[in-house]
Amino acid sequence: MATLLKRLVFGTLLAGILLILCWLDYRAVNMPGVFLFPVLVGFVLLGGNEIIFLCRENRVFPFPGVVHLGNLLTVGTAWGMGLFWIHWETTHPDRLARAWDLAAVSSLATLVAVAATVFLAFVVEMQRYRSPGGATVNIAGAVFAVCYIGVLAGFLVQLRVAFGLEALVSLLMIVKLGDTGAYAVGRLFGTHRLAPRLSPGKTLEGAVGAILFGVLGAFISFHWLLPQLGLKAGIPHWFPMLAYGVILAVVGMIGDLAESLIKRDAGQKDSSRLVPGLGGALDLIDSALMAAPVAYLFWLLGWLN
């Protein structure tokens, strides 16, 4: 009960702060992300520290500077290219056509950022090299950390810049309500283990709860929350909205299990103790990171427009 109370208190507090930041960011019409991007950068840096810690527990020692610089490059180029495209791209008046152009440019910028990370990781390991063993896995650890955090977080940035706050808010609502549904239903009714070796507390009943709450999150987002925030998002047809809720909830659960795999492999229960009852930065954003590319495809293909 103590853990549940902490989750409710701190989860509600974080949700309230996020809603205020979203409202402020919505009013910054000429610079989307100006209030939310610094928050993401903070999570990226904290998440980078947590990945470095988990790698070290597995005797992998990526150089911290490479990890942090690579993560900042990937999310920074995503935001920077997005702002540049908004102010300079005038070829297509259609929003979806502009989003496709931005997707191409941002993808190229992300590839350059990852290539720079690989280059830096090799250069640093050349300087650190003293004896055989370790250099290759250290490079792999640094590139993995940037792909897992920076590249996936870049999709969160692109959702905000290319498709507006409604895309980002709906994603977060679905995955976070999915997390809540999985925890609540699993605690109340869970008896069949979902992945006992990775996360003993997760159950099949909790997975069903995550999907149901994810669909509820999609409905609440488009029918109530987005209009309350003053966003002019249209209400999608029932089938794509249902698919959006179900698929993001499922992918969010996979993202949660993916981080559990990393933690269990390192022999740790939480990535850190940043937020009481909720864990570390990665514990807060793991489901959103994995679901962001899927949500981006929904909006890019025009299924929710």
mmCIF file of C-alpha atoms in Angstrom:
data_model
loop_
_atom_site.group_PDB
_atom_site.id
_atom_site.type_symbol
_atom_site.label_atom_id
_atom_site.label_comp_id
_atom_site.label_asym_id
_atom_site.label_seq_id
_atom_site.Cartn_x
_atom_site.Cartn_y
_atom_site.Cartn_z
ATOM 1 C CA MET A 1 0.000 0.000 0.000
ATOM 2 C CA ALA A 2 2.877 2.353 0.753
ATOM 3 C CA THR A 3 4.291 1.835 -2.746
ATOM 4 C CA LEU A 4 0.881 2.334 -4.318
ATOM 5 C CA LEU A 5 0.363 5.563 -2.348
ATOM 6 C CA LYS A 6 3.764 6.879 -3.458
ATOM 7 C CA ARG A 7 2.932 6.034 -7.068
ATOM 8 C CA LEU A 8 -0.378 7.875 -6.856
ATOM 9 C CA VAL A 9 1.036 10.965 -5.142
ATOM 10 C CA PHE A 10 4.164 11.425 -7.237
ATOM 11 C CA GLY A 11 2.500 10.229 -10.437
ATOM 12 C CA THR A 12 -0.285 12.804 -10.034
ATOM 13 C CA LEU A 13 2.246 15.527 -9.221
ATOM 14 C CA LEU A 14 4.337 14.751 -12.307
ATOM 15 C CA ALA A 15 1.219 14.592 -14.495
ATOM 16 C CA GLY A 16 0.091 17.994 -13.231
ATOM 17 C CA ILE A 17 3.480 19.560 -13.918
ATOM 18 C CA LEU A 18 3.519 18.028 -17.397
ATOM 19 C CA LEU A 19 0.065 19.400 -18.218
ATOM 20 C CA ILE A 20 1.148 22.903 -17.157
ATOM 21 C CA LEU A 21 4.252 22.642 -19.341
ATOM 22 C CA CYS A 22 2.136 21.417 -22.258
ATOM 23 C CA TRP A 23 -0.187 24.407 -21.879
ATOM 24 C CA LEU A 24 2.766 26.801 -21.811
ATOM 25 C CA ASP A 25 4.355 25.067 -24.778
ATOM 26 C CA TYR A 26 1.121 25.300 -26.754
ATOM 27 C CA ARG A 27 1.121 29.078 -26.324
ATOM 28 C CA ALA A 28 4.666 29.309 -27.741
ATOM 29 C CA VAL A 29 3.346 29.118 -31.298
ATOM 30 C CA ASN A 30 6.558 30.147 -33.075
ATOM 31 C CA MET A 31 8.848 27.800 -31.160
ATOM 32 C CA PRO A 32 7.187 24.441 -30.442
ATOM 33 C CA GLY A 33 8.936 22.491 -27.715
ATOM 34 C CA VAL A 34 10.555 25.477 -26.010
ATOM 35 C CA PHE A 35 9.136 24.429 -22.619
ATOM 36 C CA LEU A 36 9.052 20.672 -23.144
ATOM 37 C CA PHE A 37 12.424 20.170 -24.840
ATOM 38 C CA PRO A 38 14.495 21.156 -21.759
ATOM 39 C CA VAL A 39 12.512 18.612 -19.724
ATOM 40 C CA LEU A 40 13.275 15.926 -22.298
ATOM 41 C CA VAL A 41 16.951 16.881 -22.236
ATOM 42 C CA GLY A 42 16.934 16.430 -18.467
ATOM 43 C CA PHE A 43 15.400 12.952 -18.813
ATOM 44 C CA VAL A 44 17.882 12.083 -21.563
ATOM 45 C CA LEU A 45 20.853 13.083 -19.389
ATOM 46 C CA LEU A 46 19.496 11.278 -16.321
ATOM 47 C CA GLY A 47 18.615 8.244 -18.415
ATOM 48 C CA GLY A 48 22.110 8.281 -19.872
ATOM 49 C CA ASN A 49 23.585 8.187 -16.375
ATOM 50 C CA GLU A 50 21.327 5.263 -15.501
ATOM 51 C CA ILE A 51 22.296 3.300 -18.608
ATOM 52 C CA ILE A 52 25.972 3.919 -17.835
ATOM 53 C CA PHE A 53 25.389 2.628 -14.296
ATOM 54 C CA LEU A 54 23.563 -0.480 -15.540
ATOM 55 C CA CYS A 55 26.296 -1.143 -18.101
ATOM 56 C CA ARG A 56 28.969 -0.880 -15.412
ATOM 57 C CA GLU A 57 27.109 -3.403 -13.293
ATOM 58 C CA ASN A 58 27.558 -5.726 -16.285
ATOM 59 C CA ARG A 59 31.264 -4.851 -16.579
ATOM 60 C CA VAL A 60 30.739 -2.728 -19.665
ATOM 61 C CA PHE A 61 32.257 0.743 -19.399
ATOM 62 C CA PRO A 62 31.061 3.157 -22.094
ATOM 63 C CA PHE A 63 32.700 6.552 -21.818
ATOM 64 C CA PRO A 64 30.107 8.898 -20.225
ATOM 65 C CA GLY A 65 31.036 11.865 -22.390
ATOM 66 C CA VAL A 66 30.355 9.903 -25.582
ATOM 67 C CA VAL A 67 26.978 8.705 -24.291
ATOM 68 C CA HIS A 68 25.803 12.157 -23.202
ATOM 69 C CA LEU A 69 27.132 13.952 -26.275
ATOM 70 C CA GLY A 70 25.601 11.366 -28.604
ATOM 71 C CA ASN A 71 22.221 11.598 -26.871
ATOM 72 C CA LEU A 72 22.247 15.391 -26.957
ATOM 73 C CA LEU A 73 23.232 15.362 -30.628
ATOM 74 C CA THR A 74 20.368 13.076 -31.619
ATOM 75 C CA VAL A 75 17.606 14.905 -29.747
ATOM 76 C CA GLY A 76 19.145 18.309 -30.439
ATOM 77 C CA THR A 77 19.307 17.767 -34.196
ATOM 78 C CA ALA A 78 15.706 16.484 -34.187
ATOM 79 C CA TRP A 79 14.503 19.662 -32.499
ATOM 80 C CA GLY A 80 16.809 22.008 -34.401
ATOM 81 C CA MET A 81 15.896 20.601 -37.806
ATOM 82 C CA GLY A 82 12.224 20.730 -36.858
ATOM 83 C CA LEU A 83 12.377 24.415 -35.983
ATOM 84 C CA PHE A 84 14.384 25.184 -39.120
ATOM 85 C CA TRP A 85 11.849 23.384 -41.293
ATOM 86 C CA ILE A 86 8.897 25.168 -39.700
ATOM 87 C CA HIS A 87 10.388 28.602 -40.384
ATOM 88 C CA TRP A 88 11.888 27.941 -43.818
ATOM 89 C CA GLU A 89 9.946 25.194 -45.575
ATOM 90 C CA THR A 90 7.270 26.737 -47.782
ATOM 91 C CA THR A 91 7.067 24.241 -50.649
ATOM 92 C CA HIS A 92 4.056 22.358 -49.356
ATOM 93 C CA PRO A 93 1.155 24.187 -47.720
ATOM 94 C CA ASP A 94 -0.234 20.809 -46.667
ATOM 95 C CA ARG A 95 0.765 19.836 -43.117
ATOM 96 C CA LEU A 96 1.184 16.129 -43.850
ATOM 97 C CA ALA A 97 3.374 16.824 -46.893
ATOM 98 C CA ARG A 98 5.580 19.073 -44.765
ATOM 99 C CA ALA A 99 5.784 16.304 -42.146
ATOM 100 C CA TRP A 100 7.099 13.863 -44.762
ATOM 101 C CA ASP A 101 9.771 16.364 -45.816
ATOM 102 C CA LEU A 102 10.716 16.927 -42.183
ATOM 103 C CA ALA A 103 10.858 13.150 -41.611
ATOM 104 C CA ALA A 104 13.396 12.786 -44.420
ATOM 105 C CA VAL A 105 15.585 15.637 -43.168
ATOM 106 C CA SER A 106 15.377 14.579 -39.511
ATOM 107 C CA SER A 107 16.210 10.965 -40.385
ATOM 108 C CA LEU A 108 19.347 12.082 -42.191
ATOM 109 C CA ALA A 109 20.332 14.320 -39.255
ATOM 110 C CA THR A 110 19.809 11.423 -36.821
ATOM 111 C CA LEU A 111 21.989 9.117 -38.940
ATOM 112 C CA VAL A 112 24.740 11.746 -38.923
ATOM 113 C CA ALA A 113 24.448 12.071 -35.128
ATOM 114 C CA VAL A 114 24.689 8.280 -34.663
ATOM 115 C CA ALA A 115 27.649 8.124 -37.059
ATOM 116 C CA ALA A 116 29.360 10.847 -35.039
ATOM 117 C CA THR A 117 28.739 8.822 -31.876
ATOM 118 C CA VAL A 118 30.345 5.726 -33.411
ATOM 119 C CA PHE A 119 33.329 7.798 -34.517
ATOM 120 C CA LEU A 120 33.774 9.394 -31.083
ATOM 121 C CA ALA A 121 33.383 6.055 -29.312
ATOM 122 C CA PHE A 122 36.213 4.569 -31.380
ATOM 123 C CA VAL A 123 38.480 7.597 -30.862
ATOM 124 C CA VAL A 124 37.924 7.542 -27.082
ATOM 125 C CA GLU A 125 38.571 3.804 -26.814
ATOM 126 C CA MET A 126 41.786 4.238 -28.812
ATOM 127 C CA GLN A 127 42.936 6.684 -26.136
ATOM 128 C CA ARG A 128 41.771 4.447 -23.265
ATOM 129 C CA TYR A 129 43.226 1.230 -24.651
ATOM 130 C CA ARG A 130 45.799 -0.449 -22.408
ATOM 131 C CA SER A 131 45.391 -4.204 -22.907
ATOM 132 C CA PRO A 132 43.175 -6.684 -24.815
ATOM 133 C CA GLY A 133 39.574 -7.077 -23.679
ATOM 134 C CA GLY A 134 36.846 -4.509 -23.194
ATOM 135 C CA ALA A 135 37.273 -1.981 -26.001
ATOM 136 C CA THR A 136 34.737 -3.530 -28.359
ATOM 137 C CA VAL A 137 32.005 -3.942 -25.751
ATOM 138 C CA ASN A 138 32.627 -0.410 -24.460
ATOM 139 C CA ILE A 139 32.041 0.970 -27.960
ATOM 140 C CA ALA A 140 28.953 -1.199 -28.339
ATOM 141 C CA GLY A 141 27.677 -0.009 -24.949
ATOM 142 C CA ALA A 142 28.033 3.657 -25.912
ATOM 143 C CA VAL A 143 26.284 3.207 -29.277
ATOM 144 C CA PHE A 144 23.532 1.133 -27.647
ATOM 145 C CA ALA A 145 22.903 3.841 -25.029
ATOM 146 C CA VAL A 146 22.541 6.507 -27.715
ATOM 147 C CA CYS A 147 20.277 4.384 -29.924
ATOM 148 C CA TYR A 148 18.090 3.363 -26.997
ATOM 149 C CA ILE A 149 17.715 6.814 -25.441
ATOM 150 C CA GLY A 150 18.679 9.512 -27.927
ATOM 151 C CA VAL A 151 17.301 8.045 -31.147
ATOM 152 C CA LEU A 152 14.001 6.920 -29.617
ATOM 153 C CA ALA A 153 13.607 10.214 -27.735
ATOM 154 C CA GLY A 154 14.090 11.984 -31.055
ATOM 155 C CA PHE A 155 10.736 10.586 -32.156
ATOM 156 C CA LEU A 156 9.111 12.336 -29.183
ATOM 157 C CA VAL A 157 10.608 15.587 -30.445
ATOM 158 C CA GLN A 158 9.425 14.965 -33.994
ATOM 159 C CA LEU A 159 5.902 14.171 -32.804
ATOM 160 C CA ARG A 160 5.728 17.577 -31.115
ATOM 161 C CA VAL A 161 7.295 19.556 -33.938
ATOM 162 C CA ALA A 162 5.769 17.848 -36.980
ATOM 163 C CA PHE A 163 2.256 17.080 -35.741
ATOM 164 C CA GLY A 164 1.679 19.368 -32.799
ATOM 165 C CA LEU A 165 1.108 18.919 -29.121
ATOM 166 C CA GLU A 166 -1.904 16.674 -29.723
ATOM 167 C CA ALA A 167 0.330 13.896 -31.080
ATOM 168 C CA LEU A 168 2.668 13.989 -28.081
ATOM 169 C CA VAL A 169 -0.079 14.342 -25.472
ATOM 170 C CA SER A 170 -2.129 11.457 -26.889
ATOM 171 C CA LEU A 171 0.933 9.187 -26.876
ATOM 172 C CA LEU A 172 1.799 10.011 -23.273
ATOM 173 C CA MET A 173 -1.809 9.650 -22.141
ATOM 174 C CA ILE A 174 -2.116 6.189 -23.695
ATOM 175 C CA VAL A 175 1.162 4.733 -22.443
ATOM 176 C CA LYS A 176 0.872 6.201 -18.957
ATOM 177 C CA LEU A 177 -2.733 5.089 -18.511
ATOM 178 C CA GLY A 178 -1.590 1.734 -19.880
ATOM 179 C CA ASP A 179 1.104 1.568 -17.191
ATOM 180 C CA THR A 180 -1.481 2.457 -14.570
ATOM 181 C CA GLY A 181 -3.945 -0.139 -15.845
ATOM 182 C CA ALA A 182 -1.294 -2.853 -15.899
ATOM 183 C CA TYR A 183 -0.247 -2.089 -12.326
ATOM 184 C CA ALA A 184 -3.758 -1.714 -10.881
ATOM 185 C CA VAL A 185 -5.389 -4.681 -12.610
ATOM 186 C CA GLY A 186 -2.328 -6.831 -12.030
ATOM 187 C CA ARG A 187 -2.321 -6.057 -8.314
ATOM 188 C CA LEU A 188 -6.048 -6.667 -7.960
ATOM 189 C CA PHE A 189 -6.636 -9.668 -10.233
ATOM 190 C CA GLY A 190 -3.266 -10.884 -11.482
ATOM 191 C CA THR A 191 -2.511 -14.597 -11.106
ATOM 192 C CA HIS A 192 -0.838 -15.643 -14.385
ATOM 193 C CA ARG A 193 2.733 -14.403 -14.791
ATOM 194 C CA LEU A 194 3.523 -12.620 -18.031
ATOM 195 C CA ALA A 195 7.347 -12.710 -17.984
ATOM 196 C CA PRO A 196 8.462 -14.129 -14.608
ATOM 197 C CA ARG A 197 12.176 -14.083 -15.421
ATOM 198 C CA LEU A 198 12.159 -10.445 -16.462
ATOM 199 C CA SER A 199 9.499 -8.905 -14.240
ATOM 200 C CA PRO A 200 7.857 -11.224 -11.708
ATOM 201 C CA GLY A 201 5.163 -8.692 -10.835
ATOM 202 C CA LYS A 202 3.725 -8.425 -14.358
ATOM 203 C CA THR A 203 0.747 -10.620 -15.187
ATOM 204 C CA LEU A 204 -1.431 -11.493 -18.179
ATOM 205 C CA GLU A 205 -4.354 -9.881 -16.381
ATOM 206 C CA GLY A 206 -2.284 -6.738 -16.002
ATOM 207 C CA ALA A 207 -1.524 -6.812 -19.732
ATOM 208 C CA VAL A 208 -5.250 -6.895 -20.476
ATOM 209 C CA GLY A 209 -5.679 -3.967 -18.089
ATOM 210 C CA ALA A 210 -2.959 -2.052 -19.919
ATOM 211 C CA ILE A 211 -4.728 -2.517 -23.244
ATOM 212 C CA LEU A 212 -8.131 -1.504 -21.854
ATOM 213 C CA PHE A 213 -6.696 1.557 -20.139
ATOM 214 C CA GLY A 214 -4.713 2.397 -23.280
ATOM 215 C CA VAL A 215 -7.917 2.447 -25.332
ATOM 216 C CA LEU A 216 -9.498 4.579 -22.617
ATOM 217 C CA GLY A 217 -6.497 6.896 -22.837
ATOM 218 C CA ALA A 218 -7.007 7.311 -26.589
ATOM 219 C CA PHE A 219 -10.692 8.092 -26.095
ATOM 220 C CA ILE A 220 -10.023 10.583 -23.288
ATOM 221 C CA SER A 221 -7.246 12.255 -25.291
ATOM 222 C CA PHE A 222 -9.237 12.969 -28.431
ATOM 223 C CA HIS A 223 -12.670 13.496 -26.903
ATOM 224 C CA TRP A 224 -11.825 15.445 -23.744
ATOM 225 C CA LEU A 225 -8.193 16.296 -22.857
ATOM 226 C CA LEU A 226 -7.057 17.812 -26.155
ATOM 227 C CA PRO A 227 -10.164 20.038 -26.436
ATOM 228 C CA GLN A 228 -9.683 21.072 -22.783
ATOM 229 C CA LEU A 229 -6.121 22.162 -23.596
ATOM 230 C CA GLY A 230 -7.465 24.240 -26.463
ATOM 231 C CA LEU A 231 -5.958 22.013 -29.154
ATOM 232 C CA LYS A 232 -7.818 21.823 -32.442
ATOM 233 C CA ALA A 233 -7.271 18.138 -33.009
ATOM 234 C CA GLY A 234 -9.933 16.385 -35.022
ATOM 235 C CA ILE A 235 -11.520 13.253 -33.606
ATOM 236 C CA PRO A 236 -10.299 10.247 -35.626
ATOM 237 C CA HIS A 237 -12.602 7.514 -36.864
ATOM 238 C CA TRP A 238 -13.272 4.913 -34.163
ATOM 239 C CA PHE A 239 -11.185 2.137 -35.773
ATOM 240 C CA PRO A 240 -7.832 3.975 -36.122
ATOM 241 C CA MET A 241 -8.336 5.477 -32.654
ATOM 242 C CA LEU A 242 -8.953 1.982 -31.242
ATOM 243 C CA ALA A 243 -5.915 0.594 -33.065
ATOM 244 C CA TYR A 244 -3.834 3.546 -31.842
ATOM 245 C CA GLY A 245 -4.758 2.839 -28.221
ATOM 246 C CA VAL A 246 -4.278 -0.935 -28.431
ATOM 247 C CA ILE A 247 -1.000 -0.920 -30.351
ATOM 248 C CA LEU A 248 0.628 1.842 -28.290
ATOM 249 C CA ALA A 249 -0.409 0.111 -25.056
ATOM 250 C CA VAL A 250 1.121 -3.180 -26.261
ATOM 251 C CA VAL A 251 4.321 -1.542 -27.496
ATOM 252 C CA GLY A 252 4.514 0.432 -24.251
ATOM 253 C CA MET A 253 4.423 -2.850 -22.306
ATOM 254 C CA ILE A 254 7.223 -4.181 -24.515
ATOM 255 C CA GLY A 255 9.191 -1.018 -23.748
ATOM 256 C CA ASP A 256 8.687 -1.614 -20.028
ATOM 257 C CA LEU A 257 9.845 -5.223 -20.386
ATOM 258 C CA ALA A 258 12.812 -4.093 -22.489
ATOM 259 C CA GLU A 259 14.050 -1.920 -19.660
ATOM 260 C CA SER A 260 13.355 -4.764 -17.218
ATOM 261 C CA LEU A 261 15.640 -6.944 -19.358
ATOM 262 C CA ILE A 262 18.437 -4.387 -19.038
ATOM 263 C CA LYS A 263 17.928 -4.070 -15.278
ATOM 264 C CA ARG A 264 17.703 -7.809 -14.632
ATOM 265 C CA ASP A 265 20.786 -8.439 -16.735
ATOM 266 C CA ALA A 266 22.592 -5.954 -14.494
ATOM 267 C CA GLY A 267 21.088 -7.439 -11.317
ATOM 268 C CA GLN A 268 19.154 -4.264 -10.443
ATOM 269 C CA LYS A 269 15.488 -3.718 -9.550
ATOM 270 C CA ASP A 270 15.310 -0.031 -10.554
ATOM 271 C CA SER A 271 17.448 2.106 -12.828
ATOM 272 C CA SER A 272 17.723 4.571 -9.920
ATOM 273 C CA ARG A 273 15.668 5.991 -7.032
ATOM 274 C CA LEU A 274 14.956 9.341 -8.617
ATOM 275 C CA VAL A 275 11.201 9.396 -7.846
ATOM 276 C CA PRO A 276 9.840 7.534 -4.786
ATOM 277 C CA GLY A 277 7.590 4.667 -5.810
ATOM 278 C CA LEU A 278 8.287 5.183 -9.519
ATOM 279 C CA GLY A 279 12.012 4.542 -9.856
ATOM 280 C CA GLY A 280 14.444 6.320 -12.122
ATOM 281 C CA ALA A 281 14.226 8.409 -15.283
ATOM 282 C CA LEU A 282 14.237 5.317 -17.492
ATOM 283 C CA ASP A 283 11.461 3.771 -15.422
ATOM 284 C CA LEU A 284 9.363 6.860 -16.172
ATOM 285 C CA ILE A 285 9.949 7.043 -19.924
ATOM 286 C CA ASP A 286 10.727 3.456 -21.005
ATOM 287 C CA SER A 287 7.242 2.768 -22.394
ATOM 288 C CA ALA A 288 7.041 6.165 -24.144
ATOM 289 C CA LEU A 289 10.461 5.684 -25.752
ATOM 290 C CA MET A 290 9.499 2.396 -27.381
ATOM 291 C CA ALA A 291 6.017 3.568 -28.388
ATOM 292 C CA ALA A 292 7.136 6.903 -29.880
ATOM 293 C CA PRO A 293 8.249 5.547 -33.306
ATOM 294 C CA VAL A 294 4.967 3.633 -33.639
ATOM 295 C CA ALA A 295 2.913 6.720 -32.768
ATOM 296 C CA TYR A 296 4.997 8.715 -35.243
ATOM 297 C CA LEU A 297 4.081 6.264 -38.024
ATOM 298 C CA PHE A 298 0.367 6.607 -37.216
ATOM 299 C CA TRP A 299 0.548 10.386 -37.613
ATOM 300 C CA LEU A 300 2.958 10.339 -40.563
ATOM 301 C CA LEU A 301 0.726 7.970 -42.546
ATOM 302 C CA GLY A 302 -2.252 10.208 -41.846
ATOM 303 C CA TRP A 303 -4.293 7.612 -39.983
ATOM 304 C CA LEU A 304 -5.222 10.059 -37.202
ATOM 305 C CA ASN A 305 -5.536 13.260 -39.217
#
